[in-house]
mmCIF file of C-alpha atoms and ligand atoms in Angstrom:
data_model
loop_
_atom_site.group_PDB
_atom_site.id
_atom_site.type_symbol
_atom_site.label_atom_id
_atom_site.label_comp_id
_atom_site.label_asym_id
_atom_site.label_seq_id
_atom_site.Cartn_x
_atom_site.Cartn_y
_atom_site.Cartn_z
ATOM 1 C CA UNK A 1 -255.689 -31.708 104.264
ATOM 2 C CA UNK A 2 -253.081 -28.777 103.146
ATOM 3 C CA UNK A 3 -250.321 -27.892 105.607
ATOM 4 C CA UNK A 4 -250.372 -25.081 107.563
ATOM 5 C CA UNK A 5 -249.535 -21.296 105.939
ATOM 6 C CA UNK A 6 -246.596 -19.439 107.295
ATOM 7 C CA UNK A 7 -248.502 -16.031 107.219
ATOM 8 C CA UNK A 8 -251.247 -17.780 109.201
ATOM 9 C CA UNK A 9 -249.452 -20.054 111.488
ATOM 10 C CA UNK A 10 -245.962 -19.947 112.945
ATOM 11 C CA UNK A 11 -244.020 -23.586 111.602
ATOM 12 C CA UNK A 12 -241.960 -25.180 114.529
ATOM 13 C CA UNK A 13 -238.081 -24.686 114.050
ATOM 14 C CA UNK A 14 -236.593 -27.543 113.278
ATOM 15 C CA UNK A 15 -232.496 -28.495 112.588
ATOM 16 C CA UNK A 16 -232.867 -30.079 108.955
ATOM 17 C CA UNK A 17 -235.307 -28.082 106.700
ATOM 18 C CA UNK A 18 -238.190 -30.445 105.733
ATOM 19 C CA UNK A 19 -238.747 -28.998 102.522
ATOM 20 C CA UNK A 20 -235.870 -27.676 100.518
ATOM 21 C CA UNK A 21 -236.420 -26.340 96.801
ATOM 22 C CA UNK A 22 -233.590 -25.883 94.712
ATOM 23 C CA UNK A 23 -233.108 -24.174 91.545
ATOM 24 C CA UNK A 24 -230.432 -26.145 89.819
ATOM 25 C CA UNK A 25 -228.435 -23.733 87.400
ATOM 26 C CA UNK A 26 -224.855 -23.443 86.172
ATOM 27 C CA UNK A 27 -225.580 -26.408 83.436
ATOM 28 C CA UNK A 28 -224.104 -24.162 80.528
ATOM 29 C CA UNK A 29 -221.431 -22.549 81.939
ATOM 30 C CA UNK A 30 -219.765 -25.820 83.867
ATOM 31 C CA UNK A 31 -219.640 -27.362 79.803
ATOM 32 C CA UNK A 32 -218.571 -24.345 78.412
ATOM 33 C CA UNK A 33 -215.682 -24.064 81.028
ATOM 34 C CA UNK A 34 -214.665 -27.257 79.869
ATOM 35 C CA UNK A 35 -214.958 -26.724 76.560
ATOM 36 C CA UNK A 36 -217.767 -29.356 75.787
ATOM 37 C CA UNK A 37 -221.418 -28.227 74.400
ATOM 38 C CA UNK A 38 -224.634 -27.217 76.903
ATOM 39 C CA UNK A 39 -225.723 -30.578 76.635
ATOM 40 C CA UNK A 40 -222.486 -32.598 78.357
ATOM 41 C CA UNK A 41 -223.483 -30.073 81.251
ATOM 42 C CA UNK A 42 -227.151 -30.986 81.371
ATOM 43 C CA UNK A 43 -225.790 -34.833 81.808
ATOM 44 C CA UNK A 44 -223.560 -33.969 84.090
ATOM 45 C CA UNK A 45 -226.208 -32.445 86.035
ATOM 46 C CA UNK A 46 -228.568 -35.249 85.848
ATOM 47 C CA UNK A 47 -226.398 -37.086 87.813
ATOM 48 C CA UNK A 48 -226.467 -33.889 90.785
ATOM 49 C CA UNK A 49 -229.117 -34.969 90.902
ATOM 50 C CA UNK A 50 -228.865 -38.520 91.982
ATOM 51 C CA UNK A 51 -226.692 -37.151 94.301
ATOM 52 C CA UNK A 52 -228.777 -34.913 96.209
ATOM 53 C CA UNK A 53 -231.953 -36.845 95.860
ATOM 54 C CA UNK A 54 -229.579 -39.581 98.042
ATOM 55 C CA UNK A 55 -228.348 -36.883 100.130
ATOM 56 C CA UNK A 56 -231.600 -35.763 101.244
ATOM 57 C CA UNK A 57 -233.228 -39.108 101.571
ATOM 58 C CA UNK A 58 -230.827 -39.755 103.622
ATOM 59 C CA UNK A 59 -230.740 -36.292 105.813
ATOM 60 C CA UNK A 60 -234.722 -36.901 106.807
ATOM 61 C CA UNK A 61 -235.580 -33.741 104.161
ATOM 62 C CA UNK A 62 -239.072 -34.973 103.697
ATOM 63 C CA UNK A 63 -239.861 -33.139 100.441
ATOM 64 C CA UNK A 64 -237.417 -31.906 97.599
ATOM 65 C CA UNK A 65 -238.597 -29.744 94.834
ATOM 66 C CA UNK A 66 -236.236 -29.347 91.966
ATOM 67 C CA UNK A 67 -236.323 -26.494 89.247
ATOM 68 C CA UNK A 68 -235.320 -28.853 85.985
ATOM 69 C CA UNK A 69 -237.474 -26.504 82.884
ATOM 70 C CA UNK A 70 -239.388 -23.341 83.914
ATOM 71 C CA UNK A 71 -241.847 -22.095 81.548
ATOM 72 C CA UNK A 72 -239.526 -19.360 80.265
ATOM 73 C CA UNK A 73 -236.985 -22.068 79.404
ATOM 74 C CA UNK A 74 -238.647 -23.018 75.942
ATOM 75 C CA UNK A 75 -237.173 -19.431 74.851
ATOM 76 C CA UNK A 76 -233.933 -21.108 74.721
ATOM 77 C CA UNK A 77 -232.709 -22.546 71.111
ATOM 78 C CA UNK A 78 -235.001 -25.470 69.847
ATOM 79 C CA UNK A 79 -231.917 -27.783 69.699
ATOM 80 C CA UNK A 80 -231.439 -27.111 73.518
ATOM 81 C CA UNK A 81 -235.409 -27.527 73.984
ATOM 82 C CA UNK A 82 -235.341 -31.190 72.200
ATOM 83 C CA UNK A 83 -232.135 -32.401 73.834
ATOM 84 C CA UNK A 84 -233.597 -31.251 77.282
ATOM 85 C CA UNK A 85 -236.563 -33.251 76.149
ATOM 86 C CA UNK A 86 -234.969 -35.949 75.777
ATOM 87 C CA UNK A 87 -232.935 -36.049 78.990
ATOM 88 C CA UNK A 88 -235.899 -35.793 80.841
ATOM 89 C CA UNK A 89 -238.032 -38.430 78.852
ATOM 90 C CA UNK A 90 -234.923 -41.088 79.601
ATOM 91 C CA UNK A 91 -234.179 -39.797 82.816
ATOM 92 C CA UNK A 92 -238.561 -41.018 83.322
ATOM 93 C CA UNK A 93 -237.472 -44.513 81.735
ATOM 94 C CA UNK A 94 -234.293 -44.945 83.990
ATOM 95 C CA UNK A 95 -235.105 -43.375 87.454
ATOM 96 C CA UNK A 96 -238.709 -44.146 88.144
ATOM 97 C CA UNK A 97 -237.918 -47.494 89.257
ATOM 98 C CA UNK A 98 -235.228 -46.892 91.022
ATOM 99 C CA UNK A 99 -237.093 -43.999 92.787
ATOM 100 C CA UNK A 100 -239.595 -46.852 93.656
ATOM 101 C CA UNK A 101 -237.026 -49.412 94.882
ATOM 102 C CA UNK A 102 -236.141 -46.332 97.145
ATOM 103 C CA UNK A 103 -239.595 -45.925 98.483
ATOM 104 C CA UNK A 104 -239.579 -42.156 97.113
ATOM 105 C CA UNK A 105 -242.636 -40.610 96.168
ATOM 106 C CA UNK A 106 -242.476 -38.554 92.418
ATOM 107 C CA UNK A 107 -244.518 -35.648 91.724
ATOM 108 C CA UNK A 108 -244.435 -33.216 88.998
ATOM 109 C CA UNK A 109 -245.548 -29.755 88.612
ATOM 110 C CA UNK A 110 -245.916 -27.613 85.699
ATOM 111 C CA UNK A 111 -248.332 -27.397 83.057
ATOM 112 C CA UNK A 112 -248.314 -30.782 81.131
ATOM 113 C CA UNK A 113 -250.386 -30.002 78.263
ATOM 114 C CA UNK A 114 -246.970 -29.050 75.987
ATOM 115 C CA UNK A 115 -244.907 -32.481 76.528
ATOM 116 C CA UNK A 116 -244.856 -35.236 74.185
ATOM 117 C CA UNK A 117 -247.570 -37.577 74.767
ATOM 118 C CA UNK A 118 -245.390 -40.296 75.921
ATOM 119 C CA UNK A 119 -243.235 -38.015 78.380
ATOM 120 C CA UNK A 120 -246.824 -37.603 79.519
ATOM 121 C CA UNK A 121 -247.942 -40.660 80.204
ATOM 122 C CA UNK A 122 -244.530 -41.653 81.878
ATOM 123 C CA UNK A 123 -244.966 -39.141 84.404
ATOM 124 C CA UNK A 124 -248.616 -40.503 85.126
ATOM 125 C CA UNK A 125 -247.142 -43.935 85.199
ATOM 126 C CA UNK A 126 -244.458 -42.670 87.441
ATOM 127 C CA UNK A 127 -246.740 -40.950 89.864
ATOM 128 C CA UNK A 128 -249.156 -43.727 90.326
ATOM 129 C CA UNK A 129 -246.712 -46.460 90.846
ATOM 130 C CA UNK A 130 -245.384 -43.962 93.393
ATOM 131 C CA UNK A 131 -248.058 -42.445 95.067
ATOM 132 C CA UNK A 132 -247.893 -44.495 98.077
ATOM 133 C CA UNK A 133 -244.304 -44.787 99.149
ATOM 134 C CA UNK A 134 -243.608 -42.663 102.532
ATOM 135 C CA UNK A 135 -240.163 -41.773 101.997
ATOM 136 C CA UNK A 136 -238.564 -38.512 100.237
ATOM 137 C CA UNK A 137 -241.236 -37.010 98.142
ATOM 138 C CA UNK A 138 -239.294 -35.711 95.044
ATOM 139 C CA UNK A 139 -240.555 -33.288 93.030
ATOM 140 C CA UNK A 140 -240.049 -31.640 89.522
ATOM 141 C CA UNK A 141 -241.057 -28.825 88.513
ATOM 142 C CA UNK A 142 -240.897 -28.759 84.474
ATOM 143 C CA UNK A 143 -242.907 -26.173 82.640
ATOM 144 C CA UNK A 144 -243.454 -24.431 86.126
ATOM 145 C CA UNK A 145 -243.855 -21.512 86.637
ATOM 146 C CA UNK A 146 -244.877 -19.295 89.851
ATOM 147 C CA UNK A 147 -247.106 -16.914 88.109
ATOM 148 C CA UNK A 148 -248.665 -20.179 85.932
ATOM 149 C CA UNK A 149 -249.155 -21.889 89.690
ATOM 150 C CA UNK A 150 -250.927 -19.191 91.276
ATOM 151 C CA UNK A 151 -253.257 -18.211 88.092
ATOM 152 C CA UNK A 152 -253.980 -22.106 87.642
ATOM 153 C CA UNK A 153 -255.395 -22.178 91.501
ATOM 154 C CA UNK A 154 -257.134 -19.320 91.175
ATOM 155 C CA UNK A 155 -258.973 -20.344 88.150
ATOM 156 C CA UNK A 156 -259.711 -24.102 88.970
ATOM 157 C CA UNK A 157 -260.751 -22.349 92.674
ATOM 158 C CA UNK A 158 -263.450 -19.862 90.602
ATOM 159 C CA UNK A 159 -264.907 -22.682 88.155
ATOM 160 C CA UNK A 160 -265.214 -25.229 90.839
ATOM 161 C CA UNK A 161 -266.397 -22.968 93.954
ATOM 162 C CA UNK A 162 -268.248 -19.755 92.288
ATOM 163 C CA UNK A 163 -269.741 -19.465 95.403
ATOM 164 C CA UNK A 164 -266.071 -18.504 97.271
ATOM 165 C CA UNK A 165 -265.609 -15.486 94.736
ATOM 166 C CA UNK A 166 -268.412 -13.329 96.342
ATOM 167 C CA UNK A 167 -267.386 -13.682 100.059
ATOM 168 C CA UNK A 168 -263.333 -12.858 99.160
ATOM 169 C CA UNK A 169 -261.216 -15.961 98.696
ATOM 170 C CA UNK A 170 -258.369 -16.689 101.684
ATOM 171 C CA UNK A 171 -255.666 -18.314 101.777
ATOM 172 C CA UNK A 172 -257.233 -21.680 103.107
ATOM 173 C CA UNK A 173 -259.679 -21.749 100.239
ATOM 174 C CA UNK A 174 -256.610 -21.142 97.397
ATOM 175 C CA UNK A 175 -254.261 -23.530 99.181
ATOM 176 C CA UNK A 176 -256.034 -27.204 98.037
ATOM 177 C CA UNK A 177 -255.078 -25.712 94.272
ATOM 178 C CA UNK A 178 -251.465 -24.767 94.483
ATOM 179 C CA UNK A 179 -249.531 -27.071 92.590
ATOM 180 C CA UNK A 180 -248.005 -28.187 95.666
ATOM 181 C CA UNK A 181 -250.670 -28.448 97.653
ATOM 182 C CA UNK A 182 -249.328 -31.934 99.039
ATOM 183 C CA UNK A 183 -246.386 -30.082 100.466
ATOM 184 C CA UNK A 184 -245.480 -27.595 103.080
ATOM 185 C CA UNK A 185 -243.976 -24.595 102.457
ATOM 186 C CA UNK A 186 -239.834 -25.063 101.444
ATOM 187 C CA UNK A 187 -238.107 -24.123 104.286
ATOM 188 C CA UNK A 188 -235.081 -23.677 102.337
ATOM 189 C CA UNK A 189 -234.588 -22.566 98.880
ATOM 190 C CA UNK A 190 -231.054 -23.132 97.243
ATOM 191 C CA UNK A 191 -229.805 -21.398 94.035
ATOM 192 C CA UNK A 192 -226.902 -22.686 92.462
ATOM 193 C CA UNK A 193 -224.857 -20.832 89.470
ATOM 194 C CA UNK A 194 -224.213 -17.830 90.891
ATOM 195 C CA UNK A 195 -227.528 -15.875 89.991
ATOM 196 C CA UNK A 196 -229.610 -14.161 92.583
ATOM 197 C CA UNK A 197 -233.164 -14.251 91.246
ATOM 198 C CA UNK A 198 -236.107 -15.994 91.905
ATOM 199 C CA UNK A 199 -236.583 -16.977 88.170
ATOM 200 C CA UNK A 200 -240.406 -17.276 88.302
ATOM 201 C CA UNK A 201 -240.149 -20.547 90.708
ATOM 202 C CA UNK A 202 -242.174 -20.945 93.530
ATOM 203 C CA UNK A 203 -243.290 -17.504 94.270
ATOM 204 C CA UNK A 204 -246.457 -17.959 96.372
ATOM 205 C CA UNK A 205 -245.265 -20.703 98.368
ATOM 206 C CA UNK A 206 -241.925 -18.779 99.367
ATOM 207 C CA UNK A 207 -243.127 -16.469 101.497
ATOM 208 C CA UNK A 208 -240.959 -17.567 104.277
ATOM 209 C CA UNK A 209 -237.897 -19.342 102.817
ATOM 210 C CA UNK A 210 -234.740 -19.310 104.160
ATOM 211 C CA UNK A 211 -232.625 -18.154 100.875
ATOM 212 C CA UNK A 212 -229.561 -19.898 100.254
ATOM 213 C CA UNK A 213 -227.196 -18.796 97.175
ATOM 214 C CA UNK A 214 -224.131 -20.267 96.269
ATOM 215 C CA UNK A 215 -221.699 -19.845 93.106
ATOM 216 C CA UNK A 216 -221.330 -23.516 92.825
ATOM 217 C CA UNK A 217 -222.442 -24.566 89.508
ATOM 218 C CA UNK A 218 -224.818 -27.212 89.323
ATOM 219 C CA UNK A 219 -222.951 -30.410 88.611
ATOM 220 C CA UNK A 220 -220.847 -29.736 90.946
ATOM 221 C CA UNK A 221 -223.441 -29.650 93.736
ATOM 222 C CA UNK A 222 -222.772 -32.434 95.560
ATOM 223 C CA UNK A 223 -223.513 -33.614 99.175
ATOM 224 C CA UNK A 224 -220.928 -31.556 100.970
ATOM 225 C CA UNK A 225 -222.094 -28.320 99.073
ATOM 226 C CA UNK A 226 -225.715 -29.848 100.741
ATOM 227 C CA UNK A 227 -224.787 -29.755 104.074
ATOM 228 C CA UNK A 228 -223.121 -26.224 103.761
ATOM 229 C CA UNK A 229 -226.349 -24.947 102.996
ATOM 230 C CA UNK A 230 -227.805 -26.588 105.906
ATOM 231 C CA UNK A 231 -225.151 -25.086 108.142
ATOM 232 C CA UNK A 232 -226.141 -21.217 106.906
ATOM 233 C CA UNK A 233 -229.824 -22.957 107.105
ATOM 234 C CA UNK A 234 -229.602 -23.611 110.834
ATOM 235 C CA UNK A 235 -227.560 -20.334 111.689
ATOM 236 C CA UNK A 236 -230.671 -18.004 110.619
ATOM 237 C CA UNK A 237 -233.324 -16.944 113.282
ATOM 238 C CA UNK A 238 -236.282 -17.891 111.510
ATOM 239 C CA UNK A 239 -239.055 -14.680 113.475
ATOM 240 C CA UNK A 240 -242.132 -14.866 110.886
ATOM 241 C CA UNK A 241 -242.541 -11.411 111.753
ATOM 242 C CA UNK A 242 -241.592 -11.314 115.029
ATOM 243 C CA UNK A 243 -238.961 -10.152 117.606
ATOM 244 C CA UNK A 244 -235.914 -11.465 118.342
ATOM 245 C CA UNK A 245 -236.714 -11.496 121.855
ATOM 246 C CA UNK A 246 -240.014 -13.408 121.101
ATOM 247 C CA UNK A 247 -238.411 -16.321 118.947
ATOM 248 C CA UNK A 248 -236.046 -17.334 121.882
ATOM 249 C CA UNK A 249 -238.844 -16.828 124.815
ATOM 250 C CA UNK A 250 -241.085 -19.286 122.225
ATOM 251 C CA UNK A 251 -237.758 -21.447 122.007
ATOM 252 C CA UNK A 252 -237.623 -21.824 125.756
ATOM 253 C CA UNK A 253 -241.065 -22.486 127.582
ATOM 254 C CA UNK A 254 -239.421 -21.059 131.214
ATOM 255 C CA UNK A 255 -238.576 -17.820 129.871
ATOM 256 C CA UNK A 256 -242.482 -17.154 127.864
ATOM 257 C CA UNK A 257 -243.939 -18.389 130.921
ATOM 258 C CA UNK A 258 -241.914 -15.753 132.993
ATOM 259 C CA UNK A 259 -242.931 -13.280 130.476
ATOM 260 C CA UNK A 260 -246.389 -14.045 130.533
HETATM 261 C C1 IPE B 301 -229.851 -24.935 84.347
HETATM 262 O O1 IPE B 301 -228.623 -24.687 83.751
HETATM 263 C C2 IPE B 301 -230.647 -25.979 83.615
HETATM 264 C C3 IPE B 301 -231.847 -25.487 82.922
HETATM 265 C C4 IPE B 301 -232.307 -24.276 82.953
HETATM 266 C C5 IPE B 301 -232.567 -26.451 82.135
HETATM 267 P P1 IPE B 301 -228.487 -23.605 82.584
HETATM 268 O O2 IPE B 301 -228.673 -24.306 81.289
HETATM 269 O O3 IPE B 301 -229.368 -22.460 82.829
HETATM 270 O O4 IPE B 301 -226.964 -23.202 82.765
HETATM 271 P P2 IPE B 301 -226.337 -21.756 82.577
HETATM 272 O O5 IPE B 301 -227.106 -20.823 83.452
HETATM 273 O O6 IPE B 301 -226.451 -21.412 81.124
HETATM 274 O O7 IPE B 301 -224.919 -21.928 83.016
HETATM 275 C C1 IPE B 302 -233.956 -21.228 86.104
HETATM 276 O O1 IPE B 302 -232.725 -21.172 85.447
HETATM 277 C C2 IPE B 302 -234.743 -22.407 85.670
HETATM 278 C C3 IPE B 302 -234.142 -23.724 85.916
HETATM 279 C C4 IPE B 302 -233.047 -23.998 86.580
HETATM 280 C C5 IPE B 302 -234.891 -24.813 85.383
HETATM 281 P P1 IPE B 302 -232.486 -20.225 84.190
HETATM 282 O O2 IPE B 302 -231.055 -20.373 83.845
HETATM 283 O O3 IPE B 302 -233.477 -20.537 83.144
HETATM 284 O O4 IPE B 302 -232.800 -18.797 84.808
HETATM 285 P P2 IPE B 302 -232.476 -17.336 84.240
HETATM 286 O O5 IPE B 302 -232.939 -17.294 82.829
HETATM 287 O O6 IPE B 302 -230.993 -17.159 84.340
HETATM 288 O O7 IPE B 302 -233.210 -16.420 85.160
HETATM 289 MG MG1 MG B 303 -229.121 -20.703 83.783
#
């Protein structure tokens, strides 16, 4: 079963976002502030995220999608590629069982087909011994892309259901092939760094985020900087296209009944 689509079905409001996607940048420029190389910032961001996989756990965020290598990152020098490899291959040997202990559920997205064979099978070891815990379901997004996400849907939908192309594919049919298919749509999306792009992340299944920007850089994201953004989070009248006067009649049942 997929969760419901904002364009087709108004979500409940709710005080703590249950899915917040965050785009973790600032890596470079925190080291280079400090005088140390790229890579002392991509450890010290590592350990962000620790942090805010905690912070959420602990907050009731049911799903957390973070932004660690987007397919436009292997652009970069191939001396940053291979050290961000290998951040990410030990941060699979040291995390996953912690994540477990946790009772966190990992999930990647991305195409896979470019990682080392044994970052590979990590993540498939990771997932499985995962799969069934019901807390925080963390997810990375390495070698996503948005464009990649919605092309790959499309294109497992038209080789496994020919038959949908002729009637005109809807959103229900293309939904079981997003990458994140598992997941609702974020409710919050956090940028950190300073930039105000998208950056290719998850552009289908944003339709409806809350956007959240701060000039923080990334290792220095910590849990207060968290619950800042849930502040401006729970400040915004969320309408889905409607009016103003129609969100607070839905928020109080007297008052739509009145109207009725
Ligand atoms: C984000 O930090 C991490 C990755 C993209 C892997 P950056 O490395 O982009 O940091 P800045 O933007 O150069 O400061
Ligand atoms: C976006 O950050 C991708 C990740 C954080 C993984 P970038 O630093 O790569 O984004 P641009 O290049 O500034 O848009
Ligand atoms: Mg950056």
């Amino acid at each position: 079963m997929t969760h419901p689509s904002s364009t087709l079905e108004i979500p409940a409001p709710r005080d703590v976002p249950r899915h917040v996607a965050i785009i973790m940048d600032g890596n470079g420029r925190w080291a280079r502030q400090r005088h140390l190389p790229r890579f002392a910032g991509h450890k010290r961001g590592v350990e962000a995220v620790r942090a805010i996989v905690k912070a959420c756990a602990a907050r009731g965020v049911g799903f957390l999608t973070l932004f660690a290598f987007s397919s436009e990152n292997w652009r970069r020098p191939p001396d940053e590629v291979a050290l961000l490899m290998q951040l990410f291959l030990a941060a699979l040997e040291n995390e996953v069982q912690k994540l477990h202990r946790n009772g966190i559920r990992l999930k990647l997205i991305g195409e896979r087909a470019p990682f080392d064979p044994r970052i590979r099978s990590l993540i498939a070891e990771g997932e499985a011994l995962t799969a069934g815990n019901t807390g925080l379901t963390l997810t990375i997004a390495a070698n996503y892309g948005g464009r990649w996400d919605i092309l790959q849907a499309m294109s497992r939908l038209a080789a496994e259901r020919p038959d949908m192309l002729a009637g005109g594919i809807g959103e229900q049919e293309l939904a079981p092939y997003l990458s994140t298919s598992y997941a609702p749509e974020p409710d919050l999306f956090i940028r950190t760094g300073g930039e105000r792009r998208a950056s290719n992340f998850l552009l289908w299944q944003m339709a409806y985020t809350e956007l959240y920007f701060t000039d923080t850089l990334w290792p220095d994201f910590d849990g207060a900087a968290l619950e800042k953004a849930f502040a401006s989070y729970r400040s915004r009248e969320r309408r889905f296209g409607r009016t103003s006067e129609q969100v607070q009649a839905s928020a109080d049942p007297a008052l739509a009944a009145r109207r009725e």
